[in-house]
Amino acid sequence: MSVLRTCSAVKPPGHSSLVSSQSVSIPLCFNFPITKIILLHNRTTTSTTPNLISTRFPTHLVKMAESSPPVMSPFGSSSVDPAYCEIIVVRHGETAWNVDGRIQGHLDVLLNEVGREQAVAVADRLAKEFKISVVYSSDLKRALETAQAIAKACGGLEVIEDQDLRERHLGDLQGLVYREAAKICPDAHKALASHKPDLEIPGGGESLDQLYKRCTTVLQRIGRKHKGQRVVVVSHGGVIRALYKRACPDNKSGGKVLNTSVSIFQLSDAKRWILKTWGDVSHLGQTGVLETGFGGDRTSG
């Protein structure tokens, strides 16, 4: 299977973004114990503004054999297969540190005004399109405030806080502006940039393996508890990228995880993970709310 990549210019954090004119395919990744299958979900977006990245889609395409037709996944269906738990994973809204390019990690930063608008936008969307049973959230304020907006819009649901949904701990890098981190903390920056899965970041930071184990374990636990239900999980960019890796282990990256992006996973007791939707921020384009989104990979969301 070959992977094709597309490149788009990205506006710096803090600037308004619109969706560019392009047609792309979202990979839907079925992870089974023996066979791994990737299906395509085709969508198209249009805009008159050139040279801005499409924030609704990942930046890669997965090419299937010519005999394998695209399979469409229904979005917003009311029922959930009783063998699965459907988990809608949402990244928190924007913070001032996101705009500044400052690494957050476990540091507790509030949403800014744009982030609160984004939270309302995604909350309204989820309330209209889905029947939600419960909302889970990282206990960090930027995620919790986003989760509370969703819970309120969905009928005053309970928000369950879970520390295991926190962003990756980035040790000595936390609080630094990313572009200055290499000079201030070269060892920690080198550890982050190496992408070695077992390498911990100096200053108490987590390795990628530790993050992966923590967040996939908590999502599997939520899935077992709510089989046959649809729940919302509000978390962070690094966590969501790790969940993508669990669902789509053959893909290197799903692209940036933007603020209040929606990704939908189906989990079974047999530990099968199905990725139905990835990185959808169409609710932001419809409302005119800024579609800025800061990293989720090298930087902390």
PDB file of C-alpha atoms in Angstrom:
ATOM      1  CA  MET A   1       0.000   0.000   0.000  1.00  0.00           C
ATOM      2  CA  SER A   2       1.439   3.370  -0.919  1.00  0.00           C
ATOM      3  CA  VAL A   3       0.884   6.644   0.888  1.00  0.00           C
ATOM      4  CA  LEU A   4       0.500   9.925  -0.980  1.00  0.00           C
ATOM      5  CA  ARG A   5       0.982  13.257   0.783  1.00  0.00           C
ATOM      6  CA  THR A   6      -0.335  16.713  -0.032  1.00  0.00           C
ATOM      7  CA  CYS A   7       1.213  19.947   1.178  1.00  0.00           C
ATOM      8  CA  SER A   8      -0.529  23.239   1.933  1.00  0.00           C
ATOM      9  CA  ALA A   9       0.715  26.528   3.323  1.00  0.00           C
ATOM     10  CA  VAL A  10      -0.321  27.115   6.927  1.00  0.00           C
ATOM     11  CA  LYS A  11      -1.127  30.502   8.431  1.00  0.00           C
ATOM     12  CA  PRO A  12       0.770  31.227  11.649  1.00  0.00           C
ATOM     13  CA  PRO A  13      -1.102  30.637  14.930  1.00  0.00           C
ATOM     14  CA  GLY A  14      -3.408  33.501  15.809  1.00  0.00           C
ATOM     15  CA  HIS A  15      -4.539  34.179  12.225  1.00  0.00           C
ATOM     16  CA  SER A  16      -7.934  33.344  10.798  1.00  0.00           C
ATOM     17  CA  SER A  17      -8.058  30.323   8.484  1.00  0.00           C
ATOM     18  CA  LEU A  18     -10.570  29.224   5.900  1.00  0.00           C
ATOM     19  CA  VAL A  19     -10.850  25.930   4.106  1.00  0.00           C
ATOM     20  CA  SER A  20      -9.066  25.692   0.771  1.00  0.00           C
ATOM     21  CA  SER A  21     -10.411  24.319  -2.511  1.00  0.00           C
ATOM     22  CA  GLN A  22      -9.437  20.677  -2.625  1.00  0.00           C
ATOM     23  CA  SER A  23     -10.810  17.185  -2.661  1.00  0.00           C
ATOM     24  CA  VAL A  24      -9.280  14.648  -0.303  1.00  0.00           C
ATOM     25  CA  SER A  25     -10.007  11.268   1.210  1.00  0.00           C
ATOM     26  CA  ILE A  26     -10.256  10.481   4.906  1.00  0.00           C
ATOM     27  CA  PRO A  27      -8.773   7.106   5.864  1.00  0.00           C
ATOM     28  CA  LEU A  28     -11.073   4.914   7.928  1.00  0.00           C
ATOM     29  CA  CYS A  29      -8.868   2.416   9.706  1.00  0.00           C
ATOM     30  CA  PHE A  30     -10.141  -0.946  10.850  1.00  0.00           C
ATOM     31  CA  ASN A  31      -7.743  -2.579  13.294  1.00  0.00           C
ATOM     32  CA  PHE A  32      -8.445  -6.267  13.792  1.00  0.00           C
ATOM     33  CA  PRO A  33      -6.265  -8.778  15.657  1.00  0.00           C
ATOM     34  CA  ILE A  34      -5.100 -10.428  12.405  1.00  0.00           C
ATOM     35  CA  THR A  35      -6.034  -8.272   9.421  1.00  0.00           C
ATOM     36  CA  LYS A  36      -5.682  -4.507   9.119  1.00  0.00           C
ATOM     37  CA  ILE A  37      -7.837  -2.803   6.485  1.00  0.00           C
ATOM     38  CA  ILE A  38      -7.903   0.855   5.452  1.00  0.00           C
ATOM     39  CA  LEU A  39     -10.990   2.204   3.717  1.00  0.00           C
ATOM     40  CA  LEU A  40     -11.557   5.593   2.144  1.00  0.00           C
ATOM     41  CA  HIS A  41     -14.244   8.130   2.946  1.00  0.00           C
ATOM     42  CA  ASN A  42     -14.413  10.784   0.229  1.00  0.00           C
ATOM     43  CA  ARG A  43     -15.451  14.359   0.946  1.00  0.00           C
ATOM     44  CA  THR A  44     -14.943  17.692  -0.788  1.00  0.00           C
ATOM     45  CA  THR A  45     -14.718  21.235   0.576  1.00  0.00           C
ATOM     46  CA  THR A  46     -14.648  24.513  -1.315  1.00  0.00           C
ATOM     47  CA  SER A  47     -13.631  28.077  -0.602  1.00  0.00           C
ATOM     48  CA  THR A  48     -12.541  31.115  -2.550  1.00  0.00           C
ATOM     49  CA  THR A  49      -9.514  31.737  -0.305  1.00  0.00           C
ATOM     50  CA  PRO A  50      -6.303  30.178  -1.685  1.00  0.00           C
ATOM     51  CA  ASN A  51      -3.140  28.923   0.019  1.00  0.00           C
ATOM     52  CA  LEU A  52      -4.702  28.018   3.349  1.00  0.00           C
ATOM     53  CA  ILE A  53      -4.674  24.529   4.743  1.00  0.00           C
ATOM     54  CA  SER A  54      -7.899  22.533   4.900  1.00  0.00           C
ATOM     55  CA  THR A  55      -8.484  22.015   8.595  1.00  0.00           C
ATOM     56  CA  ARG A  56     -11.146  19.399   8.051  1.00  0.00           C
ATOM     57  CA  PHE A  57      -8.900  16.683   6.701  1.00  0.00           C
ATOM     58  CA  PRO A  58      -5.552  15.034   7.409  1.00  0.00           C
ATOM     59  CA  THR A  59      -2.673  15.865   5.088  1.00  0.00           C
ATOM     60  CA  HIS A  60      -2.328  12.425   3.553  1.00  0.00           C
ATOM     61  CA  LEU A  61      -4.210  10.142   1.212  1.00  0.00           C
ATOM     62  CA  VAL A  62      -4.194   6.360   1.348  1.00  0.00           C
ATOM     63  CA  LYS A  63      -4.272   4.654  -2.033  1.00  0.00           C
ATOM     64  CA  MET A  64      -6.160   1.351  -2.260  1.00  0.00           C
ATOM     65  CA  ALA A  65      -6.055  -1.310  -4.931  1.00  0.00           C
ATOM     66  CA  GLU A  66      -8.126  -0.426  -8.004  1.00  0.00           C
ATOM     67  CA  SER A  67     -10.599  -3.203  -7.197  1.00  0.00           C
ATOM     68  CA  SER A  68     -11.356  -1.819  -3.715  1.00  0.00           C
ATOM     69  CA  PRO A  69     -14.178   0.744  -3.917  1.00  0.00           C
ATOM     70  CA  PRO A  70     -14.519   3.494  -1.291  1.00  0.00           C
ATOM     71  CA  VAL A  71     -16.856   2.633   1.581  1.00  0.00           C
ATOM     72  CA  MET A  72     -18.953   5.461   2.961  1.00  0.00           C
ATOM     73  CA  SER A  73     -19.402   5.699   6.710  1.00  0.00           C
ATOM     74  CA  PRO A  74     -22.697   7.241   7.894  1.00  0.00           C
ATOM     75  CA  PHE A  75     -22.053  10.327   9.998  1.00  0.00           C
ATOM     76  CA  GLY A  76     -24.362  11.165  12.845  1.00  0.00           C
ATOM     77  CA  SER A  77     -26.394   7.931  12.814  1.00  0.00           C
ATOM     78  CA  SER A  78     -28.619   7.616  15.864  1.00  0.00           C
ATOM     79  CA  SER A  79     -27.941   4.002  16.824  1.00  0.00           C
ATOM     80  CA  VAL A  80     -24.786   2.297  18.084  1.00  0.00           C
ATOM     81  CA  ASP A  81     -23.998  -1.355  17.486  1.00  0.00           C
ATOM     82  CA  PRO A  82     -24.405  -3.082  20.885  1.00  0.00           C
ATOM     83  CA  ALA A  83     -21.086  -4.838  20.341  1.00  0.00           C
ATOM     84  CA  TYR A  84     -19.255  -1.511  20.301  1.00  0.00           C
ATOM     85  CA  CYS A  85     -18.884   1.728  22.173  1.00  0.00           C
ATOM     86  CA  GLU A  86     -18.734   4.759  19.891  1.00  0.00           C
ATOM     87  CA  ILE A  87     -16.377   7.367  21.302  1.00  0.00           C
ATOM     88  CA  ILE A  88     -16.366  10.897  19.918  1.00  0.00           C
ATOM     89  CA  VAL A  89     -12.949  12.309  20.756  1.00  0.00           C
ATOM     90  CA  VAL A  90     -12.700  16.113  20.748  1.00  0.00           C
ATOM     91  CA  ARG A  91      -9.621  18.237  21.188  1.00  0.00           C
ATOM     92  CA  HIS A  92     -10.075  21.203  23.531  1.00  0.00           C
ATOM     93  CA  GLY A  93     -10.574  24.743  22.247  1.00  0.00           C
ATOM     94  CA  GLU A  94      -7.823  27.248  21.619  1.00  0.00           C
ATOM     95  CA  THR A  95      -5.731  28.791  24.402  1.00  0.00           C
ATOM     96  CA  ALA A  96      -3.511  31.857  24.430  1.00  0.00           C
ATOM     97  CA  TRP A  97      -0.539  29.518  24.694  1.00  0.00           C
ATOM     98  CA  ASN A  98      -1.644  27.720  21.520  1.00  0.00           C
ATOM     99  CA  VAL A  99      -1.558  31.057  19.718  1.00  0.00           C
ATOM    100  CA  ASP A 100       1.869  31.948  21.147  1.00  0.00           C
ATOM    101  CA  GLY A 101       3.339  28.545  20.316  1.00  0.00           C
ATOM    102  CA  ARG A 102       3.995  27.888  24.004  1.00  0.00           C
ATOM    103  CA  ILE A 103       4.272  24.275  25.172  1.00  0.00           C
ATOM    104  CA  GLN A 104       1.548  23.372  27.670  1.00  0.00           C
ATOM    105  CA  GLY A 105       1.821  19.691  28.556  1.00  0.00           C
ATOM    106  CA  HIS A 106       0.441  19.225  32.074  1.00  0.00           C
ATOM    107  CA  LEU A 107       0.433  22.963  32.819  1.00  0.00           C
ATOM    108  CA  ASP A 108      -3.113  24.208  33.376  1.00  0.00           C
ATOM    109  CA  VAL A 109      -4.066  26.923  30.882  1.00  0.00           C
ATOM    110  CA  LEU A 110      -7.555  28.346  30.314  1.00  0.00           C
ATOM    111  CA  LEU A 111      -9.290  28.705  26.964  1.00  0.00           C
ATOM    112  CA  ASN A 112      -9.097  32.104  25.293  1.00  0.00           C
ATOM    113  CA  GLU A 113     -12.166  33.802  23.798  1.00  0.00           C
ATOM    114  CA  VAL A 114     -11.741  32.044  20.456  1.00  0.00           C
ATOM    115  CA  GLY A 115     -11.427  28.738  22.283  1.00  0.00           C
ATOM    116  CA  ARG A 116     -14.696  29.359  24.094  1.00  0.00           C
ATOM    117  CA  GLU A 117     -16.418  30.136  20.794  1.00  0.00           C
ATOM    118  CA  GLN A 118     -14.985  26.957  19.335  1.00  0.00           C
ATOM    119  CA  ALA A 119     -16.253  24.982  22.327  1.00  0.00           C
ATOM    120  CA  VAL A 120     -19.767  26.350  21.848  1.00  0.00           C
ATOM    121  CA  ALA A 121     -19.625  25.552  18.126  1.00  0.00           C
ATOM    122  CA  VAL A 122     -18.598  21.928  18.597  1.00  0.00           C
ATOM    123  CA  ALA A 123     -21.076  21.540  21.476  1.00  0.00           C
ATOM    124  CA  ASP A 124     -23.965  22.764  19.316  1.00  0.00           C
ATOM    125  CA  ARG A 125     -22.945  20.419  16.538  1.00  0.00           C
ATOM    126  CA  LEU A 126     -22.713  17.332  18.750  1.00  0.00           C
ATOM    127  CA  ALA A 127     -26.037  18.127  20.433  1.00  0.00           C
ATOM    128  CA  LYS A 128     -27.760  18.280  17.029  1.00  0.00           C
ATOM    129  CA  GLU A 129     -26.123  15.246  15.423  1.00  0.00           C
ATOM    130  CA  PHE A 130     -25.757  12.690  18.201  1.00  0.00           C
ATOM    131  CA  LYS A 131     -27.401  11.230  21.272  1.00  0.00           C
ATOM    132  CA  ILE A 132     -24.651  11.310  23.889  1.00  0.00           C
ATOM    133  CA  SER A 133     -24.739   9.233  27.072  1.00  0.00           C
ATOM    134  CA  VAL A 134     -21.888  10.804  29.046  1.00  0.00           C
ATOM    135  CA  VAL A 135     -18.913  13.137  28.639  1.00  0.00           C
ATOM    136  CA  TYR A 136     -15.391  12.294  29.806  1.00  0.00           C
ATOM    137  CA  SER A 137     -12.623  14.872  30.049  1.00  0.00           C
ATOM    138  CA  SER A 138      -9.041  15.477  30.965  1.00  0.00           C
ATOM    139  CA  ASP A 139      -8.966  17.322  34.274  1.00  0.00           C
ATOM    140  CA  LEU A 140      -6.914  20.174  32.766  1.00  0.00           C
ATOM    141  CA  LYS A 141      -9.002  23.351  32.527  1.00  0.00           C
ATOM    142  CA  ARG A 142      -8.767  23.830  28.749  1.00  0.00           C
ATOM    143  CA  ALA A 143     -10.266  20.387  28.183  1.00  0.00           C
ATOM    144  CA  LEU A 144     -12.696  20.524  31.089  1.00  0.00           C
ATOM    145  CA  GLU A 145     -14.187  23.853  29.990  1.00  0.00           C
ATOM    146  CA  THR A 146     -14.697  22.446  26.483  1.00  0.00           C
ATOM    147  CA  ALA A 147     -16.291  19.312  27.936  1.00  0.00           C
ATOM    148  CA  GLN A 148     -18.633  21.326  30.140  1.00  0.00           C
ATOM    149  CA  ALA A 149     -19.887  23.278  27.117  1.00  0.00           C
ATOM    150  CA  ILE A 150     -20.613  19.991  25.327  1.00  0.00           C
ATOM    151  CA  ALA A 151     -22.303  18.449  28.344  1.00  0.00           C
ATOM    152  CA  LYS A 152     -24.534  21.495  28.788  1.00  0.00           C
ATOM    153  CA  ALA A 153     -25.586  21.556  25.129  1.00  0.00           C
ATOM    154  CA  CYS A 154     -26.356  17.827  25.217  1.00  0.00           C
ATOM    155  CA  GLY A 155     -28.929  18.182  27.989  1.00  0.00           C
ATOM    156  CA  GLY A 156     -26.885  18.763  31.120  1.00  0.00           C
ATOM    157  CA  LEU A 157     -24.885  15.537  31.039  1.00  0.00           C
ATOM    158  CA  GLU A 158     -22.367  14.519  33.662  1.00  0.00           C
ATOM    159  CA  VAL A 159     -18.704  15.297  33.005  1.00  0.00           C
ATOM    160  CA  ILE A 160     -16.353  12.649  34.371  1.00  0.00           C
ATOM    161  CA  GLU A 161     -12.782  13.903  34.882  1.00  0.00           C
ATOM    162  CA  ASP A 162      -9.922  11.489  34.298  1.00  0.00           C
ATOM    163  CA  GLN A 163      -6.241  12.374  34.721  1.00  0.00           C
ATOM    164  CA  ASP A 164      -5.284   9.640  32.257  1.00  0.00           C
ATOM    165  CA  LEU A 165      -6.770  11.821  29.499  1.00  0.00           C
ATOM    166  CA  ARG A 166      -4.217  14.568  30.175  1.00  0.00           C
ATOM    167  CA  GLU A 167      -1.773  15.735  27.535  1.00  0.00           C
ATOM    168  CA  ARG A 168       1.676  14.184  27.393  1.00  0.00           C
ATOM    169  CA  HIS A 169       3.946  15.433  30.173  1.00  0.00           C
ATOM    170  CA  LEU A 170       6.744  17.283  28.389  1.00  0.00           C
ATOM    171  CA  GLY A 171       9.077  17.804  31.326  1.00  0.00           C
ATOM    172  CA  ASP A 172      11.497  20.728  31.108  1.00  0.00           C
ATOM    173  CA  LEU A 173       9.881  21.948  27.881  1.00  0.00           C
ATOM    174  CA  GLN A 174       6.609  22.902  29.548  1.00  0.00           C
ATOM    175  CA  GLY A 175       6.032  26.649  29.574  1.00  0.00           C
ATOM    176  CA  LEU A 176       8.624  27.343  26.870  1.00  0.00           C
ATOM    177  CA  VAL A 177       7.908  28.816  23.460  1.00  0.00           C
ATOM    178  CA  TYR A 178       8.643  25.959  21.087  1.00  0.00           C
ATOM    179  CA  ARG A 179      10.864  27.958  18.719  1.00  0.00           C
ATOM    180  CA  GLU A 180      13.135  28.842  21.672  1.00  0.00           C
ATOM    181  CA  ALA A 181      13.148  25.425  23.324  1.00  0.00           C
ATOM    182  CA  ALA A 182      16.230  24.069  21.532  1.00  0.00           C
ATOM    183  CA  LYS A 183      18.370  26.899  22.916  1.00  0.00           C
ATOM    184  CA  ILE A 184      16.970  26.897  26.448  1.00  0.00           C
ATOM    185  CA  CYS A 185      16.650  23.127  27.027  1.00  0.00           C
ATOM    186  CA  PRO A 186      18.657  21.381  24.298  1.00  0.00           C
ATOM    187  CA  ASP A 187      18.553  17.930  25.907  1.00  0.00           C
ATOM    188  CA  ALA A 188      14.785  17.997  26.393  1.00  0.00           C
ATOM    189  CA  HIS A 189      14.233  19.362  22.897  1.00  0.00           C
ATOM    190  CA  LYS A 190      16.473  16.672  21.414  1.00  0.00           C
ATOM    191  CA  ALA A 191      14.505  13.995  23.274  1.00  0.00           C
ATOM    192  CA  LEU A 192      11.220  15.359  21.925  1.00  0.00           C
ATOM    193  CA  ALA A 193      12.482  15.721  18.369  1.00  0.00           C
ATOM    194  CA  SER A 194      14.033  12.247  18.262  1.00  0.00           C
ATOM    195  CA  HIS A 195      10.640  10.485  18.175  1.00  0.00           C
ATOM    196  CA  LYS A 196      12.227   7.472  19.884  1.00  0.00           C
ATOM    197  CA  PRO A 197       9.216   5.787  21.519  1.00  0.00           C
ATOM    198  CA  ASP A 198      10.979   4.787  24.748  1.00  0.00           C
ATOM    199  CA  LEU A 199      12.853   8.046  25.339  1.00  0.00           C
ATOM    200  CA  GLU A 200      11.597  10.066  28.290  1.00  0.00           C
ATOM    201  CA  ILE A 201      11.879  13.869  28.257  1.00  0.00           C
ATOM    202  CA  PRO A 202      14.143  15.278  30.987  1.00  0.00           C
ATOM    203  CA  GLY A 203      12.320  16.929  33.861  1.00  0.00           C
ATOM    204  CA  GLY A 204       9.747  14.206  34.493  1.00  0.00           C
ATOM    205  CA  GLY A 205       8.372  14.049  30.960  1.00  0.00           C
ATOM    206  CA  GLU A 206       6.771  10.987  29.423  1.00  0.00           C
ATOM    207  CA  SER A 207       8.037   8.836  26.590  1.00  0.00           C
ATOM    208  CA  LEU A 208       5.779   8.201  23.591  1.00  0.00           C
ATOM    209  CA  ASP A 209       5.371   4.614  24.784  1.00  0.00           C
ATOM    210  CA  GLN A 210       4.180   5.778  28.200  1.00  0.00           C
ATOM    211  CA  LEU A 211       1.711   8.204  26.640  1.00  0.00           C
ATOM    212  CA  TYR A 212       0.438   5.527  24.244  1.00  0.00           C
ATOM    213  CA  LYS A 213      -0.125   2.984  27.015  1.00  0.00           C
ATOM    214  CA  ARG A 214      -1.849   5.521  29.275  1.00  0.00           C
ATOM    215  CA  CYS A 215      -4.325   6.965  26.806  1.00  0.00           C
ATOM    216  CA  THR A 216      -5.166   3.772  24.889  1.00  0.00           C
ATOM    217  CA  THR A 217      -5.778   1.980  28.179  1.00  0.00           C
ATOM    218  CA  VAL A 218      -8.186   4.639  29.435  1.00  0.00           C
ATOM    219  CA  LEU A 219     -10.084   4.707  26.132  1.00  0.00           C
ATOM    220  CA  GLN A 220     -10.419   0.921  26.133  1.00  0.00           C
ATOM    221  CA  ARG A 221     -11.683   1.107  29.718  1.00  0.00           C
ATOM    222  CA  ILE A 222     -14.310   3.702  28.742  1.00  0.00           C
ATOM    223  CA  GLY A 223     -15.297   1.525  25.786  1.00  0.00           C
ATOM    224  CA  ARG A 224     -15.878  -1.542  27.953  1.00  0.00           C
ATOM    225  CA  LYS A 225     -17.976   0.440  30.423  1.00  0.00           C
ATOM    226  CA  HIS A 226     -20.255   2.000  27.785  1.00  0.00           C
ATOM    227  CA  LYS A 227     -20.725  -0.738  25.207  1.00  0.00           C
ATOM    228  CA  GLY A 228     -23.732   0.020  22.998  1.00  0.00           C
ATOM    229  CA  GLN A 229     -23.557   3.726  23.891  1.00  0.00           C
ATOM    230  CA  ARG A 230     -22.086   6.871  22.372  1.00  0.00           C
ATOM    231  CA  VAL A 231     -19.842   8.960  24.617  1.00  0.00           C
ATOM    232  CA  VAL A 232     -17.692  12.076  24.219  1.00  0.00           C
ATOM    233  CA  VAL A 233     -14.068  12.262  25.348  1.00  0.00           C
ATOM    234  CA  VAL A 234     -12.374  15.676  25.459  1.00  0.00           C
ATOM    235  CA  SER A 235      -8.598  15.525  25.472  1.00  0.00           C
ATOM    236  CA  HIS A 236      -5.422  16.930  23.895  1.00  0.00           C
ATOM    237  CA  GLY A 237      -3.459  16.821  20.662  1.00  0.00           C
ATOM    238  CA  GLY A 238      -0.747  14.401  21.758  1.00  0.00           C
ATOM    239  CA  VAL A 239      -3.275  12.004  23.228  1.00  0.00           C
ATOM    240  CA  ILE A 240      -5.447  12.031  20.113  1.00  0.00           C
ATOM    241  CA  ARG A 241      -2.448  11.337  17.886  1.00  0.00           C
ATOM    242  CA  ALA A 242      -1.640   8.312  20.038  1.00  0.00           C
ATOM    243  CA  LEU A 243      -5.230   7.075  19.658  1.00  0.00           C
ATOM    244  CA  TYR A 244      -4.890   7.459  15.876  1.00  0.00           C
ATOM    245  CA  LYS A 245      -1.736   5.340  15.997  1.00  0.00           C
ATOM    246  CA  ARG A 246      -3.642   2.631  17.877  1.00  0.00           C
ATOM    247  CA  ALA A 247      -6.463   2.605  15.318  1.00  0.00           C
ATOM    248  CA  CYS A 248      -4.226   3.021  12.252  1.00  0.00           C
ATOM    249  CA  PRO A 249      -0.860   1.466  13.119  1.00  0.00           C
ATOM    250  CA  ASP A 250       0.252   1.251   9.483  1.00  0.00           C
ATOM    251  CA  ASN A 251      -0.006   5.027   8.969  1.00  0.00           C
ATOM    252  CA  LYS A 252       2.794   7.284  10.163  1.00  0.00           C
ATOM    253  CA  SER A 253       0.614  10.284  10.976  1.00  0.00           C
ATOM    254  CA  GLY A 254      -2.913  11.584  10.760  1.00  0.00           C
ATOM    255  CA  GLY A 255      -1.778  15.190  10.360  1.00  0.00           C
ATOM    256  CA  LYS A 256      -2.276  18.013  12.832  1.00  0.00           C
ATOM    257  CA  VAL A 257      -4.960  17.701  15.489  1.00  0.00           C
ATOM    258  CA  LEU A 258      -6.762  21.045  15.405  1.00  0.00           C
ATOM    259  CA  ASN A 259      -8.696  22.733  18.195  1.00  0.00           C
ATOM    260  CA  THR A 260     -12.168  21.183  18.721  1.00  0.00           C
ATOM    261  CA  SER A 261     -11.597  18.704  15.890  1.00  0.00           C
ATOM    262  CA  VAL A 262     -13.911  15.693  16.023  1.00  0.00           C
ATOM    263  CA  SER A 263     -12.651  12.119  15.595  1.00  0.00           C
ATOM    264  CA  ILE A 264     -14.914   9.113  16.034  1.00  0.00           C
ATOM    265  CA  PHE A 265     -13.693   5.707  17.208  1.00  0.00           C
ATOM    266  CA  GLN A 266     -15.615   2.462  17.667  1.00  0.00           C
ATOM    267  CA  LEU A 267     -14.205   0.081  20.285  1.00  0.00           C
ATOM    268  CA  SER A 268     -15.191  -3.505  21.029  1.00  0.00           C
ATOM    269  CA  ASP A 269     -14.465  -5.854  23.915  1.00  0.00           C
ATOM    270  CA  ALA A 270     -12.218  -7.775  21.535  1.00  0.00           C
ATOM    271  CA  LYS A 271      -9.987  -4.674  21.431  1.00  0.00           C
ATOM    272  CA  ARG A 272     -10.913  -3.937  17.833  1.00  0.00           C
ATOM    273  CA  TRP A 273     -10.677  -0.234  17.034  1.00  0.00           C
ATOM    274  CA  ILE A 274     -12.442   1.330  14.061  1.00  0.00           C
ATOM    275  CA  LEU A 275     -11.760   4.948  13.098  1.00  0.00           C
ATOM    276  CA  LYS A 276     -14.926   6.314  11.466  1.00  0.00           C
ATOM    277  CA  THR A 277     -14.074  10.029  11.269  1.00  0.00           C
ATOM    278  CA  TRP A 278     -10.800  11.897  11.692  1.00  0.00           C
ATOM    279  CA  GLY A 279     -10.081  15.562  12.417  1.00  0.00           C
ATOM    280  CA  ASP A 280     -13.414  17.028  11.297  1.00  0.00           C
ATOM    281  CA  VAL A 281     -13.762  20.772  12.041  1.00  0.00           C
ATOM    282  CA  SER A 282     -16.612  21.579   9.674  1.00  0.00           C
ATOM    283  CA  HIS A 283     -18.472  23.190  12.594  1.00  0.00           C
ATOM    284  CA  LEU A 284     -15.852  25.940  12.664  1.00  0.00           C
ATOM    285  CA  GLY A 285     -16.178  26.782   8.978  1.00  0.00           C
ATOM    286  CA  GLN A 286     -19.955  26.991   9.289  1.00  0.00           C
ATOM    287  CA  THR A 287     -19.832  29.414  12.215  1.00  0.00           C
ATOM    288  CA  GLY A 288     -16.967  31.610  11.030  1.00  0.00           C
ATOM    289  CA  VAL A 289     -15.028  30.904  14.230  1.00  0.00           C
ATOM    290  CA  LEU A 290     -11.272  30.981  13.712  1.00  0.00           C
ATOM    291  CA  GLU A 291      -9.878  27.624  12.670  1.00  0.00           C
ATOM    292  CA  THR A 292      -6.476  28.154  14.209  1.00  0.00           C
ATOM    293  CA  GLY A 293      -4.955  25.029  15.670  1.00  0.00           C
ATOM    294  CA  PHE A 294      -1.548  24.616  17.244  1.00  0.00           C
ATOM    295  CA  GLY A 295       0.204  21.326  16.695  1.00  0.00           C
ATOM    296  CA  GLY A 296      -0.551  18.299  18.780  1.00  0.00           C
ATOM    297  CA  ASP A 297       2.616  16.561  17.669  1.00  0.00           C
ATOM    298  CA  ARG A 298       5.910  18.307  18.482  1.00  0.00           C
ATOM    299  CA  THR A 299       4.108  20.887  20.581  1.00  0.00           C
ATOM    300  CA  SER A 300       1.638  20.327  23.348  1.00  0.00           C
ATOM    301  CA  GLY A 301      -2.120  20.609  22.944  1.00  0.00           C
TER     302      GLY A 301
END
